[in-house]
Amino acid sequence: MSLSRSPSPRAEGGWSSPGLTAPYSTASGRSSPSKSTSHANGSTTTVTWASAKAKSDNVNGYPAFATRNNGFFGRHYRKISSNLPRFNLGGRSDYAEKEKLGRGRWNPNNGSLLGRIKSMTGRILRRMRLRFLLVLAFLAAVLIFYLTPLHHLYQRVGFLGGGSKFVIILAANQGGGVMEWKGPREWAIERDSVRNKKRYAEKWGYDLEIVDMSTKKRYAHEWRESWEKVDTVRNCMRKYPKAEWFWWLDLNTFVMEPSYSLQTHIFNQLSQNTYRDITIYNPLNISHPLTDPYLDQVSRSRDGDGKPGSINLIVPQDCGGFNLGSFFMRRSTWSDRLLDIWWDPVGYEQKHMEWEHKEQDALEYLYANQPWIRPHTAFIPQRKINSFPPGACSDAGDDPRIHYNEKDRDFVVNMAGCEWGRDCWGEMYHYRELSNKLNRSRWEKFKDWVSNAIKRSRGEGK
């Protein structure tokens, strides 16, 4: 169809050319399909498709239906893709993105060996950060435990370390007081002995009581200085009411193995470390057991009741009998009774001229003649707590039951009788240096090995 002139829109709708007007054209000029609706009053209303759709949306209230980004991956595609690693596969280096320029976390330091090691270490630490933090916390706890008073507190608590149950009583200032015969060597011996006991007591949480044994008159008519250990033990029991065991040590003793605690060395297995039958080692030839018919079964037994809880006195024996240079006494009613009788001035007055070793001979006499003492007295091998140097008790040569043995790492050395013809300072110095050598740390042993190797090489070179 040809048009002779340009079509013009009509005012009432449609176009002036008949062929351009759609059959469903409305008065508004839109080409949407229309539908006429008749009303009861005879009027008609034209409804287009667009107006009907808009009206339906307003009535139903549903949003427009869309098919884009409707699935799970469609909705979360950007989030998932942004978390995936990006690799530099050798693209253009002039591109502005840092990952492709080799500056990203996946290609550090332009792919160098050091960069790869750093990257791998970082990944391992990120994966193991929880374990690393746990190990770091454990190391910090260990350091805090040993560098603060917590370690000492742990050693002292009764149900943990148990150090508060033990008191070490050390005799000091022997020969001082009114006699004043002590010289530089005697003061050096005392200084080393006191330092040794302080370190040992501090290590295991024990109490240390240093007793001034100055010579003085306890009674107006007689010297009784060496008997003071009996009275001193009784006074310490009053001073430390919570302690259970009291360990007396003479001044000329030295703890050779500070790594041995009293618990592990003796008291955790008290029955295995002690014996009550004195006939096992009996240099005094004391008759045992007692056979008097009026005694009870326990008093006539070789081993008492056999229970470690009934042991109240632990004494070693040397070649001459009881040795009180190192002994243990337990707090008990029995111990109070023994100390009272032991210190009784009446017994001292009657027998002190016969007792050459004073309080030691007095205890031997009580043990032999008082039946109630035997069931609660136990003996311990000499080298367990009171080894002698070769010069002591040497009439019959070295005795493996008495004298110190370096290979067996004996616990304590007692330089008993060194003031009678032996060099006390020389023996103290020897055993002090030997203890330091035996208890070196691994690092100290390594340094000594290197030093000895250098000395040997220099000697060969000469």
Coordinates of C-alpha atoms in Angstrom, one line a residue, residues 34-38 44-47:
S34 CA -7.9 -4.7 24.3
K35 CA -11.1 -6.2 25.7
S36 CA -14.4 -4.5 26.0
T37 CA -16.5 -5.1 29.1
S38 CA -20.2 -4.4 29.3
T44 CA -18.6 -0.4 27.9
T45 CA -15.0 -0.2 29.2
T46 CA -11.9 -1.1 27.2
V47 CA -9.3 -3.1 29.2

